[in-house]
Each structure stands twice: as C-alpha cells, then as structure tokens.
Tab-separated table of C-alpha atoms in Angstrom:
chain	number	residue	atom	x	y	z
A	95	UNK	CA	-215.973	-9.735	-79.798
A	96	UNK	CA	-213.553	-8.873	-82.404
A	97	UNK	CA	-211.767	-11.849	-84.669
A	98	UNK	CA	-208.059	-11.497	-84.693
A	99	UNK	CA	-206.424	-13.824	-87.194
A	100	UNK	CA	-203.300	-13.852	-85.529
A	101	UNK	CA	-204.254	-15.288	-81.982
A	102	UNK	CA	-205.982	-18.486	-84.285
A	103	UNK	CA	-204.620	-21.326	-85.264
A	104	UNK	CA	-204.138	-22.076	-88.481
A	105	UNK	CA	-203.877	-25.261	-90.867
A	106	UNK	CA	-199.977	-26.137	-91.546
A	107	UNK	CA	-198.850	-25.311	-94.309
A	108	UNK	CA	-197.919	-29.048	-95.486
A	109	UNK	CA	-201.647	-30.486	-94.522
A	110	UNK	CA	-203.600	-27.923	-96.738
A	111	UNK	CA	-202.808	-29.189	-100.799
A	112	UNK	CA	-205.869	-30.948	-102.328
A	113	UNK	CA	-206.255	-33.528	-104.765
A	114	UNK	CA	-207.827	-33.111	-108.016
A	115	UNK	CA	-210.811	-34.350	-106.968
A	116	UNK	CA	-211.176	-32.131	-103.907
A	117	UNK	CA	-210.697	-29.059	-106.028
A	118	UNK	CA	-213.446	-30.272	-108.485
A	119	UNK	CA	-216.193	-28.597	-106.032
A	120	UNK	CA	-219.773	-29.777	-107.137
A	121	UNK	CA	-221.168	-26.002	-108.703
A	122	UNK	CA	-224.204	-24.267	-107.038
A	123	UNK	CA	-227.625	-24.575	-108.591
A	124	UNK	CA	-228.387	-21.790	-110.313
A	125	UNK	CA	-231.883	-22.047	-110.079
A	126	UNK	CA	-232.052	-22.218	-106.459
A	127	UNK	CA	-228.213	-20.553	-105.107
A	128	UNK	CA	-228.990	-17.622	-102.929
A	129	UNK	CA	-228.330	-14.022	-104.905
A	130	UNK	CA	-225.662	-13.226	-102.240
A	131	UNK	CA	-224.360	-17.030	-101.984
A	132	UNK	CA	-223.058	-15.724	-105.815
A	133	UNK	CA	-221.928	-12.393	-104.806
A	134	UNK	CA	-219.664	-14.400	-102.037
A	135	UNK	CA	-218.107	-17.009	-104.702
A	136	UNK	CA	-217.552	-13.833	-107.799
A	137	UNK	CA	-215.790	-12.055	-104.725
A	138	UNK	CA	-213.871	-14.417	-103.294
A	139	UNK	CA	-212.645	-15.769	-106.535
A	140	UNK	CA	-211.585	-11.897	-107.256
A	141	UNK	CA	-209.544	-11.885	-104.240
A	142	UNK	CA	-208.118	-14.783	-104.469
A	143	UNK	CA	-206.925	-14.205	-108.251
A	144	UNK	CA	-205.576	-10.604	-106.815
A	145	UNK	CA	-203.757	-12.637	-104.055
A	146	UNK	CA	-201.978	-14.792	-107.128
A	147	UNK	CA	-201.233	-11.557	-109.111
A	148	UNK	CA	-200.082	-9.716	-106.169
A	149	UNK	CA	-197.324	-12.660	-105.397
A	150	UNK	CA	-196.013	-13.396	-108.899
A	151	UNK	CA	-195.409	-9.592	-109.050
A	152	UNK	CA	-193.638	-9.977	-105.576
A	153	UNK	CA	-191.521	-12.448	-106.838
A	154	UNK	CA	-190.643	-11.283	-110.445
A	155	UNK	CA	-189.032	-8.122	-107.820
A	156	UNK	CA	-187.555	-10.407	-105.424
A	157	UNK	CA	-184.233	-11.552	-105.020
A	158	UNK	CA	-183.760	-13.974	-101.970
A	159	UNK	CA	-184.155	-17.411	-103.405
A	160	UNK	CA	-185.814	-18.936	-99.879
A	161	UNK	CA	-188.219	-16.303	-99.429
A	162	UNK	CA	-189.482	-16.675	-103.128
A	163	UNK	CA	-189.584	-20.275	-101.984
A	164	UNK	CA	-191.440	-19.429	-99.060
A	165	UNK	CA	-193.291	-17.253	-101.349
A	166	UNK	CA	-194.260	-19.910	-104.064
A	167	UNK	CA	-195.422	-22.596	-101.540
A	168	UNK	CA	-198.427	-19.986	-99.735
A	169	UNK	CA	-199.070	-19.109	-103.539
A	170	UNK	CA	-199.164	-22.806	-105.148
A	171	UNK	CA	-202.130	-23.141	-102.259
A	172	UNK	CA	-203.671	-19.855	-102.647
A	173	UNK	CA	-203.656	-21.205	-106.344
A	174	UNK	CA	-205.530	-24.157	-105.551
A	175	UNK	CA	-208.271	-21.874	-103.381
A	176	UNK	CA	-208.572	-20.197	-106.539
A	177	UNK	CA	-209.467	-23.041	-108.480
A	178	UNK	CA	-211.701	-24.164	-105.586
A	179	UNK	CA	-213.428	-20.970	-105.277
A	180	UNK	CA	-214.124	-20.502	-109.282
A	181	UNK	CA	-215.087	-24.172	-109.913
A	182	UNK	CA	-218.397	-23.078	-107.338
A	183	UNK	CA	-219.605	-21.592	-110.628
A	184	UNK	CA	-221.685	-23.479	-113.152
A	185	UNK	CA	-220.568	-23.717	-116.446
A	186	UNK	CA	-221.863	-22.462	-119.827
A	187	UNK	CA	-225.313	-24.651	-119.975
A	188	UNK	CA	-226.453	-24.041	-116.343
A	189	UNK	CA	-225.176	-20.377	-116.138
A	190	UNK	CA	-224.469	-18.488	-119.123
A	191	UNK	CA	-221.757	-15.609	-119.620
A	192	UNK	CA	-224.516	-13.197	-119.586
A	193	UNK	CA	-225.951	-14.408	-116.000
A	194	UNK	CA	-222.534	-14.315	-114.218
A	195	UNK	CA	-221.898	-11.104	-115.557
A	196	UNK	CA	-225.341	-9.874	-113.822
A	197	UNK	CA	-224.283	-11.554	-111.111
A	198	UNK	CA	-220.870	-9.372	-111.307
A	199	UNK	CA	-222.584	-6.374	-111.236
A	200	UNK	CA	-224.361	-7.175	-108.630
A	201	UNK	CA	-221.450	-7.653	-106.811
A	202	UNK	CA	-220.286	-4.498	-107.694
A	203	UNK	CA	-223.107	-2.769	-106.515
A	204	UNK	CA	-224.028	-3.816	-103.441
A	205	UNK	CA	-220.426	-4.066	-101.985
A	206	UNK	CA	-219.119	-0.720	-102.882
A	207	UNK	CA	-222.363	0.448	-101.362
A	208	UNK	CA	-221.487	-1.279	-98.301
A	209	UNK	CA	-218.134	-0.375	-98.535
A	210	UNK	CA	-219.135	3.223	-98.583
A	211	UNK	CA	-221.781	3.271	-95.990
A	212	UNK	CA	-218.380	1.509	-93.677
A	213	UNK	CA	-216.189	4.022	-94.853
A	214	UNK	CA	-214.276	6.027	-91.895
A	215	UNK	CA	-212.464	8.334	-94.397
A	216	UNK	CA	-214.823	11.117	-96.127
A	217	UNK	CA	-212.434	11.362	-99.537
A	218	UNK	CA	-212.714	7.415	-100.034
A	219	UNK	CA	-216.064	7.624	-99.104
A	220	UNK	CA	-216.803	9.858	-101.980
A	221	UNK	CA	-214.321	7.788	-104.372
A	222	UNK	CA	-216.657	4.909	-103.513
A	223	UNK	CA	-219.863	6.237	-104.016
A	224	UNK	CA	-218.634	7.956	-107.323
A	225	UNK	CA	-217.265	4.056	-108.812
A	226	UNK	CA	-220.798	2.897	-107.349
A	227	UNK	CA	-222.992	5.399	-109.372
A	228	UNK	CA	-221.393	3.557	-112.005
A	229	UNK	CA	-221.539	-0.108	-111.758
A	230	UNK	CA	-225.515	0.943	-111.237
A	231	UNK	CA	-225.695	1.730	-114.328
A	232	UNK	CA	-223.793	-0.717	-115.515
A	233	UNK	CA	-226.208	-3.742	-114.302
A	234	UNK	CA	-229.100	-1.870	-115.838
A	235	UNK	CA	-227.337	-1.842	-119.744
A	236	UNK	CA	-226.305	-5.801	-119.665
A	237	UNK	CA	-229.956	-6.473	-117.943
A	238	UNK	CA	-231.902	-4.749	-121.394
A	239	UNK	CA	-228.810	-6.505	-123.318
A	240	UNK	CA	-229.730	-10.222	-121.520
A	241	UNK	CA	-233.659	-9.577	-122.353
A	242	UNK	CA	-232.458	-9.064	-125.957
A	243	UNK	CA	-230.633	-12.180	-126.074
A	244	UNK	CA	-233.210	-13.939	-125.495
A	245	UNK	CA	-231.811	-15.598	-122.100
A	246	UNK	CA	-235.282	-17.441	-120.776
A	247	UNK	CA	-234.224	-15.173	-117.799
A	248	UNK	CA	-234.866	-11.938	-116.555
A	249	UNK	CA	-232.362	-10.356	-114.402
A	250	UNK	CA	-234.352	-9.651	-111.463
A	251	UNK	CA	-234.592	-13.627	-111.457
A	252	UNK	CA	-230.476	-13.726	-110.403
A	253	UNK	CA	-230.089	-10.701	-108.329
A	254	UNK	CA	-233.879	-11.620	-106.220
A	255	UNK	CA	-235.250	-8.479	-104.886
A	256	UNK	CA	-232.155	-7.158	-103.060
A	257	UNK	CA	-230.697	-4.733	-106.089
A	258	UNK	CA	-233.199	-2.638	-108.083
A	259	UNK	CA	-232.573	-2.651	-111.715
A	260	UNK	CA	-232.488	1.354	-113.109
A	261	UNK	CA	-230.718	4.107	-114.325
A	262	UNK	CA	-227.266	5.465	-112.413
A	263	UNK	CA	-224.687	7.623	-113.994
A	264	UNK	CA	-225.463	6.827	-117.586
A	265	UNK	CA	-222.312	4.907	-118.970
A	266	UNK	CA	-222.011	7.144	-122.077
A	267	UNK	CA	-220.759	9.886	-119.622
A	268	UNK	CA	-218.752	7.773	-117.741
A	269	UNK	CA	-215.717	7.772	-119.482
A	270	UNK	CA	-213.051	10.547	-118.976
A	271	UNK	CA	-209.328	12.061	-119.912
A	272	UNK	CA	-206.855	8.773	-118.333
A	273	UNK	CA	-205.731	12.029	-116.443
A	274	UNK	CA	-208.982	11.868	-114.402
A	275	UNK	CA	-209.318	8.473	-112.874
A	276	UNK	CA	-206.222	9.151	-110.596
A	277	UNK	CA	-207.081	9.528	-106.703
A	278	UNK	CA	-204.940	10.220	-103.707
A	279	UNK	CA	-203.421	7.669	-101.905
A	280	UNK	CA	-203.930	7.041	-98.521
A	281	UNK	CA	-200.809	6.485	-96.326
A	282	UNK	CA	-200.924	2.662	-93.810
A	283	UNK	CA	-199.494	4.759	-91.261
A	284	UNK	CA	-202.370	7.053	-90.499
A	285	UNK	CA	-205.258	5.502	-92.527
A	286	UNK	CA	-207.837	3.714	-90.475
A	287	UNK	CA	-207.486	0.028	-90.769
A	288	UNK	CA	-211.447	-0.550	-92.428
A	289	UNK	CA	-210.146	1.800	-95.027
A	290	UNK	CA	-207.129	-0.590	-96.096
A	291	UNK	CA	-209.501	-3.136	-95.786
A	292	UNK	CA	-211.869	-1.628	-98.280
A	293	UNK	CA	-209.642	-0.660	-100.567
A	294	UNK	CA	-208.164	-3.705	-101.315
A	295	UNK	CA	-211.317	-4.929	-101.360
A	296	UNK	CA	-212.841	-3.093	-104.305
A	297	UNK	CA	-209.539	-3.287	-106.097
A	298	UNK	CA	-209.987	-6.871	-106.277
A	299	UNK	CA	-213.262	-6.908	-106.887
A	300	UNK	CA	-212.872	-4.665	-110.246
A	301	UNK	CA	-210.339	-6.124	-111.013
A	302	UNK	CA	-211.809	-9.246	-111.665
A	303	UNK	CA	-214.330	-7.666	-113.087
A	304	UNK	CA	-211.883	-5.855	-115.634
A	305	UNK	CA	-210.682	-9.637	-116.491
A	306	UNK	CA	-213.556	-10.741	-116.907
A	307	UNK	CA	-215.141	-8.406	-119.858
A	308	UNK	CA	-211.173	-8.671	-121.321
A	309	UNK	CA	-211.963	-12.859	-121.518
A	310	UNK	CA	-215.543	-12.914	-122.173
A	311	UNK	CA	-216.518	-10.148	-124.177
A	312	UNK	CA	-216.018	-11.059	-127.521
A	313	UNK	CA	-217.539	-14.353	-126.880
A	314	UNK	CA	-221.447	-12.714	-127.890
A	315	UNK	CA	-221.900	-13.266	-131.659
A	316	UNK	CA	-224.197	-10.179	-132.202
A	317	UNK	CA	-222.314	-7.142	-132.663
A	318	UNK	CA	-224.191	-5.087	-130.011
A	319	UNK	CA	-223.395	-7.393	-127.428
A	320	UNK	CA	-219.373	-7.155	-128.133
A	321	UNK	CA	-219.941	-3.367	-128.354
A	322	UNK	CA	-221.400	-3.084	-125.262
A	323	UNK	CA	-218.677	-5.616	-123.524
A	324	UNK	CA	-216.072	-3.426	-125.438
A	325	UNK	CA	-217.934	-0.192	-123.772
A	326	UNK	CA	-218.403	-1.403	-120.133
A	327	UNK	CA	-214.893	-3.253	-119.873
A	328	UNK	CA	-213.110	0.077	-120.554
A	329	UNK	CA	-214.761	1.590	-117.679
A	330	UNK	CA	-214.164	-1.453	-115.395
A	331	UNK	CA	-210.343	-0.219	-116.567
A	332	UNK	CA	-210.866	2.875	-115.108
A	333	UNK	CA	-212.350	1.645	-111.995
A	334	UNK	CA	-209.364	-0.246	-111.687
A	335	UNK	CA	-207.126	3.006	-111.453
A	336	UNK	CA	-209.665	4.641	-109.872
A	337	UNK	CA	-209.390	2.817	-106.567
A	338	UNK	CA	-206.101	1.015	-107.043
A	339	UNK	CA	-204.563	4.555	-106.859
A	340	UNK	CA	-205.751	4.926	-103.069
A	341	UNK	CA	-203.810	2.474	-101.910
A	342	UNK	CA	-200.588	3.442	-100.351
A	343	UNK	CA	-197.450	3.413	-102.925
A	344	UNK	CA	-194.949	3.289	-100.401
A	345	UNK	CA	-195.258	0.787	-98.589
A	346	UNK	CA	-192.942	-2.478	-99.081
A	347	UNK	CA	-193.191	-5.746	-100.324
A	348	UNK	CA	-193.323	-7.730	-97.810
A	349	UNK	CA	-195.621	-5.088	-95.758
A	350	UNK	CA	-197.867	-5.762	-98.450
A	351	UNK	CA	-198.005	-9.376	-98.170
A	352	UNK	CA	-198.947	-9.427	-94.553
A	353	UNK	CA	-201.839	-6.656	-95.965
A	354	UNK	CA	-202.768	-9.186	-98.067
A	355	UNK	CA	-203.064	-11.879	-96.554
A	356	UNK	CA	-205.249	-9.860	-93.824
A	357	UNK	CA	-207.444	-9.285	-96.239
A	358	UNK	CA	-208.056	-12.526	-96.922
A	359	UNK	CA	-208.825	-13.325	-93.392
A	360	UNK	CA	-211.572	-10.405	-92.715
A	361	UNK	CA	-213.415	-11.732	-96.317
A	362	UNK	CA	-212.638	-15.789	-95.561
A	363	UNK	CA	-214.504	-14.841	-91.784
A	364	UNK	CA	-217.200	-12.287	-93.542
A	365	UNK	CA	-218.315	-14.807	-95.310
A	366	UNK	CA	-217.948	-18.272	-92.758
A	367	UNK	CA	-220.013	-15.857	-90.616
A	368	UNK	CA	-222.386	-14.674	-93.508
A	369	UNK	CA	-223.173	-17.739	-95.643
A	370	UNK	CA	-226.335	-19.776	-95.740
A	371	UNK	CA	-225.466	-22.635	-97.816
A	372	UNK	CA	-224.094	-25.151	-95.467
A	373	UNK	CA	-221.944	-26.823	-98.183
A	374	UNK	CA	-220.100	-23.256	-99.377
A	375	UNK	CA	-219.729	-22.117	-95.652
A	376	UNK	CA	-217.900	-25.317	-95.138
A	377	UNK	CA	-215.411	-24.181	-97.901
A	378	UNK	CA	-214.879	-20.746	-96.388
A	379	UNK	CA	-214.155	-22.003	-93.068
A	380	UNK	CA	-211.833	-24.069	-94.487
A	381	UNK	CA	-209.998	-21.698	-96.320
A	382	UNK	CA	-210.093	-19.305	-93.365
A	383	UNK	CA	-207.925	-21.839	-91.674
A	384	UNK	CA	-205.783	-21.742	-94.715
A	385	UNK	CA	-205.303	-18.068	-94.257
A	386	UNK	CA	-204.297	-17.493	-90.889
A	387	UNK	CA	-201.513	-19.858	-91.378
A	388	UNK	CA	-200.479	-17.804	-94.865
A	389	UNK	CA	-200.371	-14.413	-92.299
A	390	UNK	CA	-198.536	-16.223	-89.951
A	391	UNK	CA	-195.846	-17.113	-92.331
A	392	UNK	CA	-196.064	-13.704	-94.366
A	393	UNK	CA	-196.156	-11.799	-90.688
A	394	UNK	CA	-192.528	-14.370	-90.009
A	395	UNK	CA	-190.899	-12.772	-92.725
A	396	UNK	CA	-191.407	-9.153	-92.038
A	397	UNK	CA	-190.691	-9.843	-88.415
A	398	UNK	CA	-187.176	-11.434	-89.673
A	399	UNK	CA	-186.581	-9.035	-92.804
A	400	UNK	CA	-187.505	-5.863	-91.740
A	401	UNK	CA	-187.876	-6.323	-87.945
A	402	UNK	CA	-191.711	-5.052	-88.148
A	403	UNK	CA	-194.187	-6.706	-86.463
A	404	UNK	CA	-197.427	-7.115	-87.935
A	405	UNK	CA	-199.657	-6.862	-85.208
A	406	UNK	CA	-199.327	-3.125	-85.721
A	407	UNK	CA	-200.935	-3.206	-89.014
A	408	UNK	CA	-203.365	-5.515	-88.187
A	409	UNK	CA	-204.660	-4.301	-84.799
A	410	UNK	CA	-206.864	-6.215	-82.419
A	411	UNK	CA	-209.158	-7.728	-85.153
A	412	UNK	CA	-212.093	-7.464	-87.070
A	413	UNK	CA	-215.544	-6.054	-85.327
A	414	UNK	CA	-217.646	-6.922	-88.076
A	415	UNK	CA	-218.358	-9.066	-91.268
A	416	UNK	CA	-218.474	-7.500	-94.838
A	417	UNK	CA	-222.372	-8.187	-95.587
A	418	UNK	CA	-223.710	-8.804	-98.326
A	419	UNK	CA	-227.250	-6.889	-98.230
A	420	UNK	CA	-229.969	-5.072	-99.845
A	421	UNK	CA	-228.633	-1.333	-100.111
A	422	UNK	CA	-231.949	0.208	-102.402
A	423	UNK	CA	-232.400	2.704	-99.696
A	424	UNK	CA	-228.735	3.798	-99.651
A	425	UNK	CA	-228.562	4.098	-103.316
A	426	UNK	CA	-231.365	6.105	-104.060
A	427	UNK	CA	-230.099	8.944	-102.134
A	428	UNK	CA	-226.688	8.587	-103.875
A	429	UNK	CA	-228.036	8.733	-106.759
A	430	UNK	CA	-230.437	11.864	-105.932
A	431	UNK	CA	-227.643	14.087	-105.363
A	432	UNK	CA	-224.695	12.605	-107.294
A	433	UNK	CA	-225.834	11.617	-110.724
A	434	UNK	CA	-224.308	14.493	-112.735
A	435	UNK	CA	-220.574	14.216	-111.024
A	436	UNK	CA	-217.276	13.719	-112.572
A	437	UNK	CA	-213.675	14.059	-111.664
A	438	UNK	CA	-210.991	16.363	-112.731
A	439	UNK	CA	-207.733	15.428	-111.202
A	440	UNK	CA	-208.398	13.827	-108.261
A	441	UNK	CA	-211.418	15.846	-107.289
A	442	UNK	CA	-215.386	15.441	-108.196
A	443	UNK	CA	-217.736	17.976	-109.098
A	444	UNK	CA	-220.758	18.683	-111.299
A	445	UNK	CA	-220.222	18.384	-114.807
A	446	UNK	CA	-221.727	22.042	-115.771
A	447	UNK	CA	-219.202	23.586	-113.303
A	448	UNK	CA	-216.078	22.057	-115.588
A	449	UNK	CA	-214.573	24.828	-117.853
A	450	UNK	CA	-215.172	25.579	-121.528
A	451	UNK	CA	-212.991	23.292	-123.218
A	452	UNK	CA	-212.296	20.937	-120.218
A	453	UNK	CA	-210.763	17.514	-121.321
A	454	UNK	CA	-213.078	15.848	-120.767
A	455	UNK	CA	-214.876	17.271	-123.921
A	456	UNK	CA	-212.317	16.166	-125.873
A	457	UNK	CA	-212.379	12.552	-124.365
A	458	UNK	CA	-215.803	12.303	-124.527
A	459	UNK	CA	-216.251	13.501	-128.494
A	460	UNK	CA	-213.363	11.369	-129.202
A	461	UNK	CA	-214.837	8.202	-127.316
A	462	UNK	CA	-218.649	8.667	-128.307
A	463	UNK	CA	-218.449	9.852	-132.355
A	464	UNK	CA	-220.468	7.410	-133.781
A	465	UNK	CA	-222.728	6.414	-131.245
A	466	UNK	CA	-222.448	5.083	-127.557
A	467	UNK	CA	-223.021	1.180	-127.260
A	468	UNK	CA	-224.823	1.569	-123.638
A	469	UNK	CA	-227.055	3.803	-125.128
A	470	UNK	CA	-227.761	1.506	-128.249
A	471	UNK	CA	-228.969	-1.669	-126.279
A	472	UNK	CA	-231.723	0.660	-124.561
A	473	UNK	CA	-232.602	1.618	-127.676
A	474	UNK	CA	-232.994	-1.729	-129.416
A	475	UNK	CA	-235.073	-2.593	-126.257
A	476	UNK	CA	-237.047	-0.053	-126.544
A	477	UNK	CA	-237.824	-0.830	-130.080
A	478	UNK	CA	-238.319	-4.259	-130.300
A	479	UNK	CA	-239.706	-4.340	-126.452
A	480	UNK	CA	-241.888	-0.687	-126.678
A	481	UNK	CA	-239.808	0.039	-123.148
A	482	UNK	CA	-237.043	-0.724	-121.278
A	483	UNK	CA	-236.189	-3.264	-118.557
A	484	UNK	CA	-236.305	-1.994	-115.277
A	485	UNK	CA	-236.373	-3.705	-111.366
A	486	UNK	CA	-237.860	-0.601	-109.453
A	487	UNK	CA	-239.834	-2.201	-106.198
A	488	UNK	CA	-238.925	1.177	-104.352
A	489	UNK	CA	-240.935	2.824	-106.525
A	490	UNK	CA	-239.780	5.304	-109.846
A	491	UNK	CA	-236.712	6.302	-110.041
A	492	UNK	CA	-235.462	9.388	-107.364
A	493	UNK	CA	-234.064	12.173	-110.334
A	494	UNK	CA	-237.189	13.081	-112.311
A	495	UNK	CA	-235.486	13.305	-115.560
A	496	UNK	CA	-234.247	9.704	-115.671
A	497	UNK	CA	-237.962	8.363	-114.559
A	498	UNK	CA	-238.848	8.654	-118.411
A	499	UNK	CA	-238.803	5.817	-120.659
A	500	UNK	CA	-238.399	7.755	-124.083
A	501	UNK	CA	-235.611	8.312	-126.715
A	502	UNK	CA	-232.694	9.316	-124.944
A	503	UNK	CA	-234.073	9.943	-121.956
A	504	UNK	CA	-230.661	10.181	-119.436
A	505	UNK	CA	-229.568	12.072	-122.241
A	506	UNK	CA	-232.061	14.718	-120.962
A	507	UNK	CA	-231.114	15.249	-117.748
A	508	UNK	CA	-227.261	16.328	-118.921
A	509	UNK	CA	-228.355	18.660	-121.638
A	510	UNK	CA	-230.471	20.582	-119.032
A	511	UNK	CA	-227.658	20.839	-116.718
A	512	UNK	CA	-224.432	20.168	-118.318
A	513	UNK	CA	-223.734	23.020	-120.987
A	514	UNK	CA	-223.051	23.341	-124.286
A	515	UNK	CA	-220.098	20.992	-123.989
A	516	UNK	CA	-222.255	18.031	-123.390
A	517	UNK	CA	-224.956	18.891	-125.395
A	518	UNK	CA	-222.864	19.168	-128.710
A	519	UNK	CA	-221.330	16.010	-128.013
A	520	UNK	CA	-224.775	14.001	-127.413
C-alpha cells in the first residue's frame, strides 16, 4: 500500500523544537553500527543540510515578510534535525575523517546504484550509472590511502561485505572541460515522479559529499593524503553539476519547497521502514512526523500563493522504500560495458570515438601535468605494500585489463583503446 504524506498527520509545528540535550543524540558504535545504519545517517544528514541551503536561498529571493517567517520557523527545525542527524556520528577518536569518508563513498555507491536500477527515465538512467562508475573508483583510492595511514582498519571492516572494493572509471580520467558535466533537465510536468525523487536525491547526497572533502581535506598532514582530497573533491564538484543540472530550472520557489519537503518524507519513511537499530529508527520516525507537517505548511502556501495544489506533484504516495543494499551484481555489469565512457555536451560515449583535439585533451593535459594524485596512492601501496588493496568476494575484477595489479595498470586499458590523445597525456 502506498505511503502518502499528505493524508498523515503530522507533529505541530510548535510541539517539535528540542532542547539541547535532546539534540545531543548518543553516537553509534562504530565497531558494531550496521554498514547501512551509516549510509542512512551520511544521507540523511546530506538532505537535511540541502533542505537548509535550499531555504536560505529561498529566502535571500523572497520578498513577503510572513512567508519568510513562515519560511524561517520549518527551517529553524529542519536546522535542529540537522544537528540531530549529524551528532549520530562519532567524533574524531571513535571514527576518524578517513572512516566516514569510506563510509561516504559507500554511500555514494550503493545509492546511485539503486537509484539507477529504480530509474524510469533511460537518459537519467545513464547520467546515474555514468556518476556511479565514478564514486567506485573513488572508494577504492581513499581505501589504499586509509591502509597507508596506518588506520588499525581496513575498509572492508566499515563497508562489511555489501560493496566490493576495486577498480571503476579510474579517477585520473575522470575529470573533463566544465563544458562537459552539463545534462538536460528534466521538466516536473512530464517527468515521472521516482525521477524527481532521485534526483534530488543524489544532488544532496554529492553535495554533501562536495562539502565534505572542501572541510576535511586539508586536515591529513601527509601531502599525498591532501592531494588526493584535493583530486577527489574536484570531481565530487562535478558530480554536483552533473546531476544538479537535471533538475527542472523552471519551476518556482515555492513549487520547489513542497518538492522538497516530499523528499524528505519518501527518505524519513525509507529509512523508518529500513532501519535495524531500534534507537536510530526511533529518530527517523520522529522526524517523519516532523516532515509531513513541514509539506503541509509548504503545500498551504502554494495553495494560497499560486493557487496550485500539491497533490498533483506529489501523487498518491510512495510504493517503495529507498534500500540500502548490496548492488556487486549490478555493478559489475556496469562496469563491463561502461568503463571507458565520457561526456561531451550532454551526451556519453567512448573515449576513442571523441575527435582529434577534443577538449577534453586539453583539460585532461592541463589537469594531470605532473602526475595524478589517485594514481600516486596506488602506487605508494604498491610499493610499500607489494600490491594494492582490493575487496573482490565476487571474484576478479569483470574488464580484463584492470584485473592486473602492476604499474599503471588502468592506465592500460585506455592506451589500448583510447588513442593517441590519451596515451600522450598518460
């Protein structure tokens, strides 16, 4: 039976600020929190952080003094779910930087995939599973860079045996012309509802992602660890565009409250009906509650401004929970037949079938002189390690070239495939 936000009741407004104390949530053990239990907290505290963003923006464009009112009260709480959300992490002694951000990319991983695999709409489909490629390859760099550190932890200890550890689209050919990370937008009109739903999904997600490497990554003392931040947070830039730019531009202000505040509701009830820690589900029920009053009061205003009604944008509910779960299957076969993509424009293709002096030449010699950091860590744990650190329970890795453990071995793959261009710039 589908879950429709707007036939529940919700908390009052007035009944749902917390005291200090309240908002001082006791952290998870990190030693015995389940891998998706983190994924759930990193995500929700992305969303909620996009819901603050979104509303200070709203009312830095706003005029009406009660309706910024209006405005600051739902954000003051959504504030405070922030805080509640965030303060579920452990800090520095129990969890290091290092270990969230595995636990970030882990995030990244396995809900794009299952964002993709959800997908109604065969261009975002493909937008996803290009961004996902990605973020795979990500978690494989900072898991060689947190066995160099010296962590007492593996990575495979923090992301369990849901997410294998290995190769995607090798970073170092990741980043591209600005011009490039620009998709089309969909339109709220005709786009399936899951598809607004997943959209602002994964631009939370990398956005707080993006915010994070900005804040943390020049907290590592040794220089290839704040090269490889430096690296990886640029990307998580262009993720940012990449999937922010699918979202429809013309919608208005208040249109996009009520979307946002939707949002909220479908996560809050994915994970109330997902979670297995008592304690945290407790939380997201709670919050849930909070939410459907925030759409109620956001849905109010674009009833009284524009004369909308936002059961049209919403529909009849949610059928199903965003889960959390193992996607090695999924990925594999991504990965087997879209490893050597890129974009130009707002299209992908292989990156041997891009012209002789494409831009992405340019970008990439520009970007890369010197030396890649992604491809440095590998190489420091290869030679203090005589290998690499890889999670690969499925077995080796699906594209034959990137199965090898030697110098440069991604590198391989491209040169056989990608043309001069490529090869003169690795």
């Amino acid at each position: 039976m589908a879950f429709n936000p707007l036939n529940e009741r919700g908390i009052p407004l007035e009944r749902q600020l917390r005291n200090w104390s309240e908002l001082n949530v006791q952290p998870y053990d990190t030693r015995d929190v389940h891998p998706y239990t983190r994924c759930r907290v990193i995500l929700m505290n992305g969303v909620e952080v996009e819901a603050a963003m979104f509303s200070h923006n709203f009312n830095r464009n706003l005029a009406d003094v009660e309706m910024k009112q209006r405005l600051q009260r739902v954000r003051r709480v959504e504030q405070q779910q922030q805080k509640a959300v965030n303060w579920l992490i452990p800090g520095e002694k129990q969890e290091n930087a290092i270990e969230v951000t595995i636990g970030y990319e882990q995030v990244a991983v396995d809900l794009t995939a299952w964002l993709a695999r959800h997908e109604p709409d065969p261009y975002l489909k493909q937008v996803y599973e290009f961004g996902l490629l990605e973020d795979f390859d990500h978690l494989y760099r900072y898991a060689n860079l947190m066995d160099l550190m010296g962590n007492g932890r593996r990575a495979e200890e923090i992301t369990g045996d849901y997410t294998e550890i290995t190769p995607g689209r090798p970073t170092i050919f990741e980043h591209r012309d600005p011009r490039d990370d620009i998709r089309r937008p969909m339109t709220v009109q005709a786009a399936h509802r899951q598809s607004i739903l997943n959209a602002m999904t994964l631009v939370s997600a990398e956005q707080q992602t993006m915010n994070y490497y900005m804040t943390v990554g020049n907290r590592p003392t040794d220089p290839l660890a704040r090269a490889l931040y430096l690296e990886i947070a640029q990307i998580e830039e262009q993720h940012v565009s990449h999937y922010e730019s699918c979202l429809d531009p013309t919608v208005s202000w208040l249109t996009n409250w009520v979307l946002h505040e939707n949002h909220e509701c479908w996560l809050y009830w994915s994970c109330f009906e997902t979670e297995v820690d008592p304690r945290i589900k407790a939380l997201w029920e709670l919050h849930l509650s909070m939410e459907i009053e925030h759409l109620r009061i956001a849905a109010r205003a674009l009833e009284e401004v524009e004369g909308k009604d936002a059961a049209e944008l919403i529909g009849a509910g949610y059928e199903a929970p965003m889960t959390f779960e193992e996607n090695k299957a999924y990925l594999r076969e991504v990965v087997s037949r879209q490893v050597d993509l890129t974009a130009w424009d707002s299209e992908f293709l292989p990156v041997e079938e891009l012209p002789e002096g494409h831009r992405y030449f340019a970008y990439q010699a520009q970007v890369n002189a010197g030396g890649a950091p992604s491809e440095q860590v590998i190489e420091r744990h290869r030679e203090e390690f005589g290998g690499e650190y890889r999670f690969e329970p499925e077995g080796e890795h699906p594209v034959a070239p990137l199965r090898t453990e030697g110098p440069h071995a991604e590198l391989g793959y491209w040169r056989a495939g990608a043309g001069d261009g490529v090869a003169r710039i690795a």
